Amino acid sequence: MIREKIISLFKEYDAEVQEVVAEVLEKEWEKLSMLNPRGIKDDIRAIIDARARLSDDET
Amino acid sequence: MKLDSLTLTNFRQFYGDQTVKFARDSTRNVTIICGVNGAGKTTLLTALSWCLYGQDINASGELINKRALSETPVGFSVEMKVQAMFFHETERYSATRVLRADKISEKEWSHRELPFSVTRIRTDGQFQTVHNPMGIIESILPSSVSPYFFFDGEKIDQFTRPSHEEEVKYAVKQVLKIELLERARAHLAAVSKEYRQELAKHASGEFTTLLDKQGRLQDQLEKQRNSLETYQKEKTTAERQLSDIDERLAQVSAARELSQKRAQMEATLKAKENERDRLWESIKEWDNRGFIPLARPTIEKAVAILDEKRERGEIPPGIREQFVQDLLSRKRCICGRPIGEGSNEQIELTRLLGETIPSELENIVIQTAGDLRSLNATCVAIPEEIRSAMRRKVGVDDEIEEIQQKLDDISRSLEGSELEKVSDLERKRRECSGEIVRLAGDVGRTETLMEQLRIQLQEVESGISKAEVHAKQAKKLQRRFTLSSKAADAVDAICDVFAADMRQQIRKEAKSIFDTLIWKDSQFQDISISDDYHLEVLDRWGLPARRELSAGERQVLSLAFISGMSKVTGEEAPLVMDTPFGRLSSQHRENIATYIPEITKQLVLLITDEELHSTARANLEPRIDAEYELVFDQSTGCSSIRSVR
């Protein structure tokens, strides 16, 4: 419930930013119980990479 | 999460298998577990925490039931086991944690914990082993949050003890997942930095300069963020020291009266300072509109022109444009006479049409005349409002100065005390106060600097996203860099907004619950949680009153705060409270017994036989669906759980 509330706060941002933030928060949520979540930066890079590939001029 | 049952096997004083089935009904949602001191109430709470999180097991003493240990032959094993059955959403789960002891000799044991296991029992009755048992428990009720749902009632007043802001801050951050945003912010910023460094290798010229500048600004911002955290922690420590000194001064009879007087005056001073800040804000707001009176001559001239036109009957015109047009198009007067082509009537009507104005324009002119008059009134009001607010501010400033002088007198008087203990404490207090003022200044300066850095950073980032990059690889990296920067900035901005919003919601919920629970509700006006998580109760005069709360009232405030948090999160988790009524007077017990079952889905009360008196018990009665008694057997030294309902 809190997670949905947090995600809803990003409504004012670009759809692209909203999607990235929602996916990043999802990953962070999964690893929240870990003190030093391993591989989180790689996960975030993968999210950003996937979203950037959708840009028209790159396809 | 809704607890279904808890089964203890050879856990501490509980010999063999002992089970509690919890009340799960939506209206009859209370389980009572009653026992005398030492019968095992806290052990049950420990067993639940240990089973789900592996926590709270490091206490001294033997973990496995001593009778079970002694009955086990050498060379054999005995198990201590806790199984918690619970529901979450539509599914049922069974969590089991086992500690096995191998008996090497009569006096020697080897302990080992078996892997924690969770089984999902599907609606069709199928059993399914959960492969990441801790992961599923963490996703249902995180371990960091569990202490706010499973707790010792007598220890919860830590939230509301003076200068315990760190506890409040930690609780809010954990329960409301602010850490989630903080982590996302840090990780996105780190990824953005990586992209920037990679991009710098492929870019050149002005673009590289912008990237360097952004890197420097981000580093400065990070440095300031760390400094801010340090200043805030140091300030909290100094405030706690000050609070300790005050408590020690209040214990010395020669200093008590002055110390109490100072506490009241400091509360008044804080209220006055808040009033002064509010007045200053209102002056600034009026001042922002200070240019309006400059337009007064022009506005008055425009109003005069419009008035003159109205007096001459031009606005509104005596005859409407639409009316004349209708007559001309129908070619007939309202009396029925025809208006012939080229007739005198038609000529006159055509002339009149030239004197009318379009109806839209007419409406605009009438509206504008009203607006100008209202603006003119504002022109007159602004200087008067500013003068009035300034007069009030000067008055408040004088009052503040007077209070500060009196506080200085008290401090001098205590420092000059013949009692060395009092003068020493007061000198330390003065140093501590000075430190708090210095640190408050550091906090303010750092926050301002961070705001300026953020603005500069936004400008640079905007420049980077607009800059032309030609190389293919650089273009790719620029897109990723811009996206990660934007996402990091968005999370950064939302983090503070969310924290502030959550603080407000918790304050509102906690206030509502506190009003219901406290018997002296008319004595307290409000609860506040400041930006630095300072939890305060305001008395009927709007003055801070937390220091004056009794231990029982602090417990009620803590309970209101915890319940407020759980309500805001919307987490469906049971509230398991050990000895919740210990320090409370009968009125508070009755209020809690009536109200707490309503704000939680499931309530488990571990209480002594003395805790629930007749009225409180009667209030709780309609909500109780399960009741147990912990029976201690003197002959075996073991406890058993006996169902009484």
XYZ file of C-alpha atoms in Angstrom:
704
model
C 0.000 0.000 0.000
C 2.798 2.378 0.927
C 4.631 1.376 -2.241
C 1.617 2.307 -4.375
C 1.329 5.589 -2.481
C 4.995 6.389 -3.176
C 4.709 5.514 -6.865
C 1.593 7.680 -7.216
C 3.643 10.722 -6.167
C 5.575 10.562 -9.441
C 2.463 11.179 -11.567
C 3.610 14.679 -12.480
C 6.826 13.449 -14.089
C 7.408 12.294 -17.693
C 6.010 8.826 -18.424
C 9.572 7.663 -19.078
C 10.796 8.843 -15.653
C 7.706 7.361 -13.981
C 8.390 3.953 -15.517
C 12.065 3.975 -14.546
C 11.302 5.075 -10.984
C 8.557 2.438 -10.574
C 10.880 -0.337 -11.745
C 13.786 0.909 -9.609
C 11.544 1.041 -6.528
C 10.360 -2.493 -7.277
C 13.980 -3.714 -7.286
C 14.837 -1.726 -4.152
C 11.771 -3.171 -2.429
C 12.924 -6.712 -3.161
C 16.292 -5.987 -1.563
C 15.187 -3.693 1.247
C 15.929 -6.240 3.950
C 19.564 -6.469 2.822
C 22.028 -4.100 4.417
C 24.196 -3.888 1.290
C 22.130 -5.152 -1.638
C 24.511 -6.701 -4.137
C 24.043 -6.037 -7.815
C 21.452 -3.288 -7.355
C 23.370 -0.833 -9.550
C 23.534 -3.434 -12.334
C 19.784 -3.956 -11.967
C 19.203 -0.200 -12.267
C 21.493 0.055 -15.295
C 19.491 -2.750 -16.929
C 16.224 -0.871 -16.257
C 17.611 2.363 -17.741
C 19.175 0.552 -20.665
C 15.912 -1.204 -21.527
C 13.982 2.066 -21.374
C 16.573 3.990 -23.419
C 16.500 1.337 -26.157
C 12.851 2.193 -26.723
C 13.850 5.682 -27.913
C 12.872 6.042 -31.529
C 16.229 7.151 -32.824
C 18.031 4.195 -31.364
C 15.920 1.420 -32.817
C -0.703 -10.797 8.014
C -3.193 -12.377 10.380
C -1.905 -14.840 12.956
C -3.679 -18.189 13.031
C -1.744 -20.172 15.637
C 1.558 -20.390 17.442
C 2.924 -23.738 18.577
C 5.890 -23.926 20.926
C 7.773 -27.181 21.400
C 10.195 -27.305 24.335
C 10.708 -23.540 24.078
C 12.178 -22.230 27.340
C 9.705 -22.991 30.144
C 7.123 -24.523 27.758
C 7.511 -28.307 27.831
C 6.273 -30.454 24.936
C 3.847 -28.964 22.393
C 1.850 -25.918 23.531
C -0.486 -24.115 21.130
C -2.317 -20.788 21.030
C -5.086 -20.323 18.440
C -5.594 -16.627 17.798
C -8.877 -14.768 17.321
C -9.236 -13.879 13.646
C -12.814 -12.681 13.401
C -13.231 -9.135 12.090
C -15.316 -8.013 15.064
C -14.169 -10.451 17.745
C -10.499 -9.901 16.988
C -8.937 -9.978 20.458
C -6.909 -12.792 22.011
C -6.104 -12.565 25.712
C -3.178 -14.476 27.156
C -3.062 -14.035 30.884
C -0.291 -15.056 33.228
C 1.461 -14.072 36.415
C 5.006 -12.677 36.315
C 7.399 -15.376 35.110
C 4.675 -17.588 33.637
C 5.944 -17.000 30.098
C 4.152 -14.002 28.539
C 7.344 -12.388 27.261
C 8.577 -15.835 26.202
C 5.582 -16.127 23.871
C 6.442 -12.757 22.307
C 10.083 -13.856 22.003
C 9.001 -17.159 20.411
C 6.987 -15.327 17.753
C 9.884 -12.957 16.907
C 12.372 -15.828 16.896
C 10.205 -17.976 14.647
C 9.585 -15.274 12.050
C 12.883 -13.397 12.156
C 15.348 -15.449 14.187
C 15.539 -12.534 16.619
C 15.605 -12.100 20.388
C 17.159 -15.420 21.147
C 20.473 -14.211 22.505
C 19.180 -13.688 26.013
C 20.996 -15.498 28.777
C 19.830 -18.842 30.070
C 19.052 -22.159 28.437
C 16.882 -21.903 25.369
C 15.609 -25.450 25.258
C 13.254 -26.593 27.968
C 15.305 -28.015 30.858
C 12.935 -30.896 31.523
C 13.103 -31.990 27.889
C 16.896 -31.757 28.016
C 17.144 -33.833 31.173
C 14.794 -36.522 29.805
C 16.896 -36.963 26.642
C 19.396 -39.860 26.878
C 23.071 -39.200 26.074
C 23.742 -39.671 22.371
C 20.227 -38.550 21.414
C 18.826 -35.206 20.272
C 16.046 -32.942 21.402
C 14.396 -30.174 19.402
C 13.129 -26.770 20.361
C 10.640 -25.697 17.728
C 8.279 -22.798 17.081
C 5.684 -22.957 14.355
C 3.673 -19.873 13.422
C 0.670 -20.341 11.157
C -0.673 -17.187 9.572
C -2.788 -15.885 6.721
C -1.684 -13.302 4.222
C -4.003 -12.075 1.504
C -5.742 -15.242 0.286
C -3.126 -17.761 1.331
C -2.151 -19.562 4.495
C 1.464 -20.000 5.568
C 3.332 -22.088 8.069
C 6.716 -20.796 9.303
C 8.898 -23.153 11.325
C 12.197 -22.585 13.082
C 13.997 -25.391 14.886
C 16.986 -25.502 17.217
C 18.373 -28.999 17.774
C 20.551 -29.996 20.709
C 22.629 -33.186 20.620
C 23.324 -34.573 24.094
C 27.033 -35.376 24.256
C 27.143 -36.071 28.004
C 24.940 -35.275 31.003
C 26.435 -31.779 31.116
C 27.442 -31.150 27.536
C 25.241 -30.230 24.552
C 25.882 -29.247 20.982
C 23.319 -26.797 19.530
C 22.573 -26.177 15.873
C 19.792 -24.283 14.161
C 18.071 -26.083 11.290
C 17.217 -24.172 8.112
C 14.241 -21.868 8.523
C 11.282 -23.101 6.497
C 8.052 -21.572 5.232
C 5.283 -23.561 3.561
C 2.478 -21.996 1.568
C -0.856 -23.782 1.943
C -2.865 -22.951 -1.114
C -6.633 -22.534 -1.163
C -6.949 -25.938 -2.874
C -5.130 -27.532 0.080
C -1.834 -28.052 -1.769
C 1.394 -27.528 0.199
C 4.194 -25.631 -1.460
C 7.649 -25.032 0.035
C 8.735 -21.406 -0.232
C 12.289 -21.308 -1.618
C 13.214 -17.930 -0.130
C 11.553 -18.157 3.327
C 13.129 -15.001 4.792
C 12.271 -13.111 1.609
C 8.574 -13.970 1.885
C 8.444 -13.032 5.583
C 10.251 -9.761 4.847
C 7.792 -8.952 2.093
C 4.802 -9.641 4.358
C 5.972 -7.922 7.540
C 9.582 -6.678 7.358
C 11.789 -7.407 10.369
C 12.656 -3.706 10.700
C 8.955 -2.923 11.104
C 7.984 -5.842 13.354
C 9.069 -4.167 16.648
C 6.270 -1.639 16.088
C 3.691 -4.443 15.895
C 5.118 -6.929 18.429
C 6.255 -4.978 21.476
C 6.626 -4.673 25.216
C 4.040 -2.139 26.358
C 6.143 -0.926 29.254
C 9.108 -0.074 27.069
C 7.357 1.801 24.289
C 7.530 5.167 26.027
C 11.027 5.530 24.518
C 9.420 7.313 21.562
C 8.079 10.057 23.680
C 10.870 10.594 26.162
C 12.373 14.054 25.670
C 15.193 14.187 23.094
C 14.486 10.779 21.578
C 13.967 12.144 18.086
C 16.272 9.510 16.603
C 13.896 6.737 17.739
C 10.926 8.552 16.194
C 12.872 9.226 12.998
C 14.022 5.606 12.757
C 10.492 4.282 13.325
C 8.932 6.588 10.721
C 11.647 5.792 8.204
C 11.304 2.055 8.702
C 7.550 1.782 8.805
C 6.884 4.218 5.993
C 9.645 2.917 3.739
C 11.399 6.264 3.487
C 14.571 4.210 3.343
C 13.273 2.757 0.087
C 13.327 6.221 -1.477
C 16.657 7.128 0.095
C 18.258 3.982 -1.279
C 16.726 4.523 -4.717
C 18.026 8.094 -4.679
C 21.559 7.018 -3.740
C 21.699 4.145 -6.234
C 20.256 6.171 -9.117
C 22.747 8.968 -8.382
C 25.592 6.431 -8.395
C 24.437 4.963 -11.726
C 24.075 8.467 -13.173
C 27.638 9.204 -12.073
C 28.856 6.071 -13.849
C 27.140 7.134 -17.065
C 28.641 10.618 -16.731
C 32.144 9.202 -16.399
C 31.631 6.945 -19.418
C 30.144 9.806 -21.409
C 33.077 12.066 -20.590
C 35.345 9.630 -22.429
C 33.276 9.977 -25.636
C 32.371 13.655 -25.534
C 34.390 16.825 -26.035
C 34.368 20.637 -25.838
C 31.571 22.436 -24.027
C 29.775 19.200 -23.317
C 32.709 17.863 -21.285
C 32.854 21.154 -19.375
C 29.173 20.793 -18.460
C 29.711 17.203 -17.361
C 32.659 18.225 -15.175
C 30.605 20.990 -13.640
C 27.726 18.612 -12.927
C 30.118 16.140 -11.296
C 31.568 18.830 -9.061
C 28.112 20.059 -8.064
C 26.918 16.518 -7.292
C 29.989 15.879 -5.154
C 29.430 19.141 -3.286
C 25.762 18.272 -2.762
C 26.661 14.838 -1.415
C 29.255 16.397 0.896
C 26.691 18.882 2.203
C 24.120 16.096 2.661
C 26.608 14.176 4.814
C 27.453 17.330 6.783
C 23.758 18.001 7.349
C 23.258 14.499 8.716
C 26.240 14.949 11.047
C 25.005 18.348 12.290
C 21.511 16.943 12.900
C 22.897 13.990 14.864
C 25.187 16.241 16.918
C 22.287 18.583 17.601
C 20.110 15.671 18.787
C 22.932 14.486 21.060
C 23.379 17.985 22.502
C 19.601 18.280 23.047
C 19.593 14.952 24.832
C 22.483 16.111 27.053
C 20.565 19.291 27.811
C 17.512 17.270 28.724
C 19.599 15.054 31.046
C 21.092 18.131 32.742
C 17.588 19.556 33.229
C 16.434 16.301 34.804
C 19.439 16.311 37.136
C 18.874 19.956 38.077
C 15.213 19.234 38.807
C 16.324 16.535 41.245
C 18.272 19.075 43.349
C 15.778 20.731 45.655
C 17.684 24.067 45.677
C 17.438 24.294 41.885
C 14.056 22.651 41.281
C 11.868 25.743 41.414
C 14.046 27.808 39.067
C 14.518 24.830 36.779
C 10.763 24.282 36.456
C 10.184 27.994 35.929
C 12.760 27.943 33.154
C 11.071 24.934 31.490
C 7.778 26.855 31.396
C 9.466 30.017 30.115
C 11.308 28.104 27.411
C 8.005 26.606 26.282
C 6.496 30.109 26.145
C 9.579 31.363 24.304
C 9.219 28.654 21.683
C 5.544 29.513 21.163
C 6.433 33.222 20.840
C 9.211 32.452 18.375
C 6.749 30.442 16.294
C 4.331 33.386 16.400
C 7.114 35.742 15.309
C 7.997 33.416 12.409
C 4.361 33.266 11.324
C 4.099 37.071 11.427
C 7.313 37.413 9.461
C 5.979 35.024 6.828
C 2.761 37.023 6.542
C 4.731 40.289 6.233
C 6.829 38.760 3.466
C 3.681 37.571 1.723
C 2.137 41.067 1.835
C 5.468 42.538 0.813
C 5.562 40.322 -2.287
C 2.442 42.170 -3.388
C 3.957 45.507 -2.381
C 4.172 46.708 -5.983
C 0.361 46.823 -6.246
C -0.049 50.176 -4.365
C 2.330 51.750 -6.921
C -0.352 51.191 -9.553
C -2.977 52.961 -7.452
C -3.093 56.282 -9.455
C -3.558 54.371 -12.721
C -6.205 52.110 -11.201
C -8.090 55.102 -9.786
C -7.966 56.834 -13.170
C -9.347 53.731 -14.915
C -12.121 53.409 -12.319
C -12.998 57.121 -12.814
C -13.218 56.676 -16.606
C -15.503 53.668 -16.242
C -17.634 55.484 -13.644
C -17.982 58.474 -15.961
C -19.096 56.218 -18.821
C -21.617 54.560 -16.549
C -22.991 57.938 -15.436
C -23.359 58.914 -19.071
C -25.323 55.709 -19.633
C -22.740 54.257 -21.998
C -21.901 51.339 -19.728
C -24.046 49.386 -19.648
C -25.661 50.902 -22.782
C -29.350 51.803 -22.543
C -30.172 49.398 -25.257
C -28.725 45.931 -25.891
C -27.023 45.001 -29.179
C -28.898 41.689 -29.417
C -32.296 43.374 -28.931
C -31.718 45.818 -31.846
C -30.364 43.065 -34.074
C -33.432 40.900 -33.383
C -35.801 43.739 -34.352
C -33.896 44.354 -37.565
C -33.803 40.694 -38.561
C -37.483 40.033 -37.671
C -38.450 43.310 -39.457
C -41.197 43.749 -36.918
C -41.468 45.882 -33.777
C -42.371 44.299 -30.431
C -45.767 46.084 -30.740
C -46.363 44.219 -33.992
C -45.808 47.064 -36.446
C -43.699 46.076 -39.457
C -40.293 47.685 -39.964
C -40.044 48.272 -43.631
C -36.893 48.292 -45.724
C -35.589 51.915 -45.829
C -38.258 53.111 -43.365
C -37.482 55.742 -40.710
C -37.747 53.012 -38.082
C -35.118 50.894 -39.801
C -32.806 53.917 -40.182
C -33.208 54.765 -36.484
C -32.601 51.160 -35.422
C -29.435 50.972 -37.576
C -28.187 54.182 -35.904
C -28.921 52.714 -32.442
C -27.022 49.524 -33.342
C -23.950 51.691 -33.917
C -24.203 53.036 -30.347
C -24.406 49.590 -28.716
C -21.374 47.482 -27.844
C -21.034 43.690 -28.306
C -22.467 41.814 -25.317
C -19.156 39.944 -24.671
C -17.354 43.275 -24.486
C -20.061 44.653 -22.225
C -19.599 41.752 -19.806
C -15.820 42.200 -19.848
C -16.103 45.921 -19.125
C -18.495 45.331 -16.198
C -16.231 42.577 -14.824
C -13.126 44.767 -15.225
C -14.774 47.638 -13.380
C -15.439 45.281 -10.435
C -11.899 43.894 -10.541
C -10.374 47.363 -10.585
C -12.418 48.412 -7.553
C -11.309 45.260 -5.691
C -7.682 45.940 -6.668
C -8.033 49.502 -5.460
C -9.279 48.210 -2.097
C -6.220 45.919 -1.931
C -3.988 48.931 -2.675
C -5.374 50.598 0.420
C -5.247 47.415 2.544
C -1.666 46.301 1.797
C 0.211 49.123 3.569
C -2.186 48.898 6.525
C -1.794 45.085 6.789
C 2.004 45.387 6.660
C 1.978 48.155 9.294
C -0.321 46.116 11.536
C 1.776 42.914 11.206
C 4.973 44.896 11.822
C 3.455 46.428 14.987
C 2.487 42.949 16.246
C 5.925 41.592 15.369
C 7.650 44.398 17.269
C 5.449 43.539 20.273
C 6.332 39.832 20.033
C 10.036 40.706 19.591
C 9.867 42.718 22.819
C 8.183 39.825 24.638
C 10.862 37.419 23.335
C 13.624 39.733 24.485
C 12.030 40.039 27.918
C 11.733 36.225 28.257
C 15.334 35.790 27.128
C 16.498 38.294 29.747
C 14.572 36.417 32.434
C 16.070 33.131 31.247
C 19.550 34.691 31.425
C 18.773 35.817 34.998
C 17.746 32.260 35.938
C 20.901 30.874 34.357
C 23.118 33.413 36.193
C 21.339 32.690 39.427
C 21.856 28.924 39.085
C 25.461 29.306 37.940
C 26.153 31.469 40.963
C 24.648 28.903 43.319
C 26.624 28.053 46.412
C 26.040 24.409 45.662
C 28.916 23.301 43.465
C 26.790 20.595 41.845
C 24.183 23.147 40.713
C 26.699 25.680 39.389
C 28.607 22.945 37.552
C 25.440 21.564 35.969
C 24.310 25.041 34.943
C 27.681 25.847 33.394
C 27.490 22.608 31.381
C 23.941 23.493 30.435
C 25.019 26.909 29.132
C 27.758 25.305 27.037
C 25.284 22.750 25.763
C 22.723 25.457 24.832
C 25.427 27.372 22.963
C 26.327 24.201 21.086
C 22.682 23.629 20.113
C 22.372 27.212 18.805
C 25.614 26.822 16.820
C 24.483 23.500 15.358
C 21.032 24.891 14.491
C 22.849 27.623 12.548
C 24.987 25.010 10.781
C 21.861 23.026 9.863
C 20.146 26.137 8.451
C 23.221 27.247 6.476
C 23.756 23.761 5.050
C 20.126 23.465 3.980
C 20.310 26.841 2.208
C 23.538 25.862 0.488
C 22.028 22.549 -0.620
C 19.055 24.383 -2.106
C 21.396 26.671 -4.070
C 23.413 23.685 -5.283
C 20.240 21.916 -6.424
C 19.213 24.962 -8.483
C 22.670 25.161 -10.110
C 22.585 21.420 -10.768
C 19.213 21.663 -12.493
C 20.540 24.401 -14.795
C 23.601 22.354 -15.704
C 21.552 19.179 -16.267
C 19.170 21.076 -18.486
C 22.190 22.263 -20.517
C 23.532 18.710 -20.779
C 20.257 17.247 -22.041
C 20.002 20.006 -24.707
C 23.633 19.824 -25.812
C 24.365 18.321 -29.231
C 26.356 15.125 -29.231
C 27.403 13.586 -32.521
C 29.203 10.291 -31.914
C 26.803 7.317 -31.854
C 28.106 5.823 -28.620
C 28.074 9.236 -26.930
C 24.457 9.735 -28.006
C 23.485 6.413 -26.450
C 25.253 7.257 -23.213
C 23.757 10.743 -23.144
C 20.238 9.276 -23.271
C 21.000 6.890 -20.417
C 22.768 9.559 -18.441
C 19.891 12.056 -18.866
C 17.293 9.436 -17.942
C 19.151 8.299 -14.823
C 19.769 11.919 -13.758
C 16.094 12.819 -14.238
C 14.988 9.756 -12.267
C 17.493 10.532 -9.479
C 16.289 14.163 -9.309
C 12.650 13.046 -9.247
C 13.285 10.627 -6.363
C 15.300 13.323 -4.559
C 12.422 15.804 -4.847
C 9.721 13.282 -3.883
C 11.697 11.949 -0.913
C 11.248 15.142 1.110
C 7.667 15.683 -0.062
C 6.721 12.139 0.927
C 8.434 12.371 4.332
C 6.643 15.658 5.085
C 3.289 14.279 3.931
C 3.696 11.122 6.001
C 4.689 13.124 9.091
C 1.498 15.144 8.717
C -0.677 12.053 8.289
C 0.894 10.300 11.286
C 0.452 13.470 13.335
C -3.221 13.623 12.390
C -3.879 9.945 13.149
C -1.828 9.982 16.359
C -3.689 13.106 17.526
C -7.059 11.506 16.887
C -6.051 8.304 18.735
C -4.382 10.233 21.576
C -7.552 12.317 22.079
C -9.571 9.117 22.341
C -7.194 7.400 24.741
C -6.165 10.189 27.086
C -8.588 11.048 29.842
C -7.364 14.669 30.152
C -8.104 15.324 26.469
C -9.238 18.887 27.132
C -5.766 19.665 28.502
C -4.053 18.852 25.223
C -4.677 20.746 22.037
C -2.479 19.086 19.454
C 0.417 16.796 18.586
C 3.204 17.935 16.318
C 6.041 16.145 14.533
C 8.574 18.688 13.309
C 10.848 18.393 10.248
C 13.560 16.973 12.515
C 11.076 14.428 13.949
C 10.644 16.182 17.266
C 7.431 14.698 18.664
C 5.598 17.208 20.819
C 2.294 17.532 22.626
C 0.817 21.010 22.825
C -1.254 21.881 25.864
C -4.501 23.847 25.840
C -2.528 27.103 25.539
C -0.552 25.793 22.569
C 2.612 25.370 24.636
C 4.887 22.296 24.445
C 3.941 19.884 27.213
C 5.748 16.623 26.529
C 8.194 17.121 29.380
C 5.275 17.384 31.781
C 3.657 14.080 30.787
C 3.557 11.308 33.342
C 5.058 7.889 32.510
C 1.534 6.533 31.837
C 0.666 9.488 29.595
C 3.924 8.986 27.691
C 2.960 5.340 27.187
C -0.435 6.418 25.828
C 1.246 8.944 23.511
C 3.637 6.236 22.282
C 0.749 3.875 21.670
C -1.091 6.619 19.763
C 2.051 7.275 17.719
C 2.604 3.576 16.887
C -1.076 3.023 16.098
C -1.073 6.186 13.960
C 1.890 4.881 12.010
C 0.335 1.475 11.438
C -2.914 3.107 10.305
C -1.095 5.342 7.814
C 0.864 2.415 6.339
C -2.303 0.392 5.871
C -0.257 -2.728 6.715
C -2.525 -5.527 7.796
C -0.483 -6.804 10.707
C -1.479 -8.014 14.160
C -0.714 -5.888 17.185
C 0.871 -8.093 19.844
C 1.343 -6.176 23.090
C 3.125 -7.511 26.146
C 2.041 -5.978 29.475
C 0.337 -3.000 27.834
C -1.531 -1.756 30.885
C 1.175 -2.024 33.537
C 1.671 1.675 34.210
C -1.741 2.912 33.254
C -4.477 4.236 35.466
C -7.973 2.771 35.188
C -9.323 5.470 32.840
C -6.527 4.924 30.331
C -6.949 1.141 30.556
C -10.664 1.468 29.847
C -10.083 3.781 26.876
C -7.401 1.540 25.390
C -9.509 -1.583 25.926
C -12.368 0.079 24.045
C -10.484 1.734 21.234
C -7.419 -0.349 20.276
C -9.445 -3.378 19.005
C -11.135 -0.973 16.590
C -7.974 0.374 14.978
C -6.241 -2.947 14.431
C -7.361 -6.029 12.510
C -6.070 -8.406 15.177
C -5.031 -7.747 18.755
C -3.135 -10.082 21.054
C -2.779 -8.940 24.663
C -0.282 -10.619 26.963
C -1.362 -9.446 30.387
C -1.024 -10.152 34.082
C -4.112 -11.092 36.090
C -3.945 -7.632 37.719
C -3.869 -5.593 34.522
C -7.476 -5.802 33.387
C -9.863 -4.381 35.943
C -13.617 -4.795 35.754
C -14.602 -1.854 33.510
C -11.674 -2.288 31.106
C -12.444 -5.993 30.953
C -16.130 -5.285 30.276
C -15.179 -2.861 27.465
C -12.986 -5.485 25.869
C -15.365 -8.412 26.406
C -17.412 -8.094 23.156
C -14.178 -8.216 21.140
C -12.581 -11.275 22.820
C -12.741 -14.504 20.829
C -9.887 -16.488 22.358
C -8.521 -16.527 25.868
C -5.669 -18.467 27.446
C -4.065 -18.790 30.810
C -0.374 -19.490 31.297
C -0.094 -21.974 34.133
C 3.223 -22.411 35.903
C 3.765 -25.778 37.599
C 5.983 -25.409 40.659
C 6.792 -29.104 40.722
C 8.176 -29.298 37.161
C 9.296 -25.664 36.706
C 7.406 -25.654 33.405
C 4.545 -23.580 32.025
C 1.610 -24.746 29.986
C -0.950 -22.883 27.891
C -4.515 -23.564 28.983
C -7.492 -22.465 26.914
C -10.180 -20.781 29.006
C -12.436 -19.739 26.137
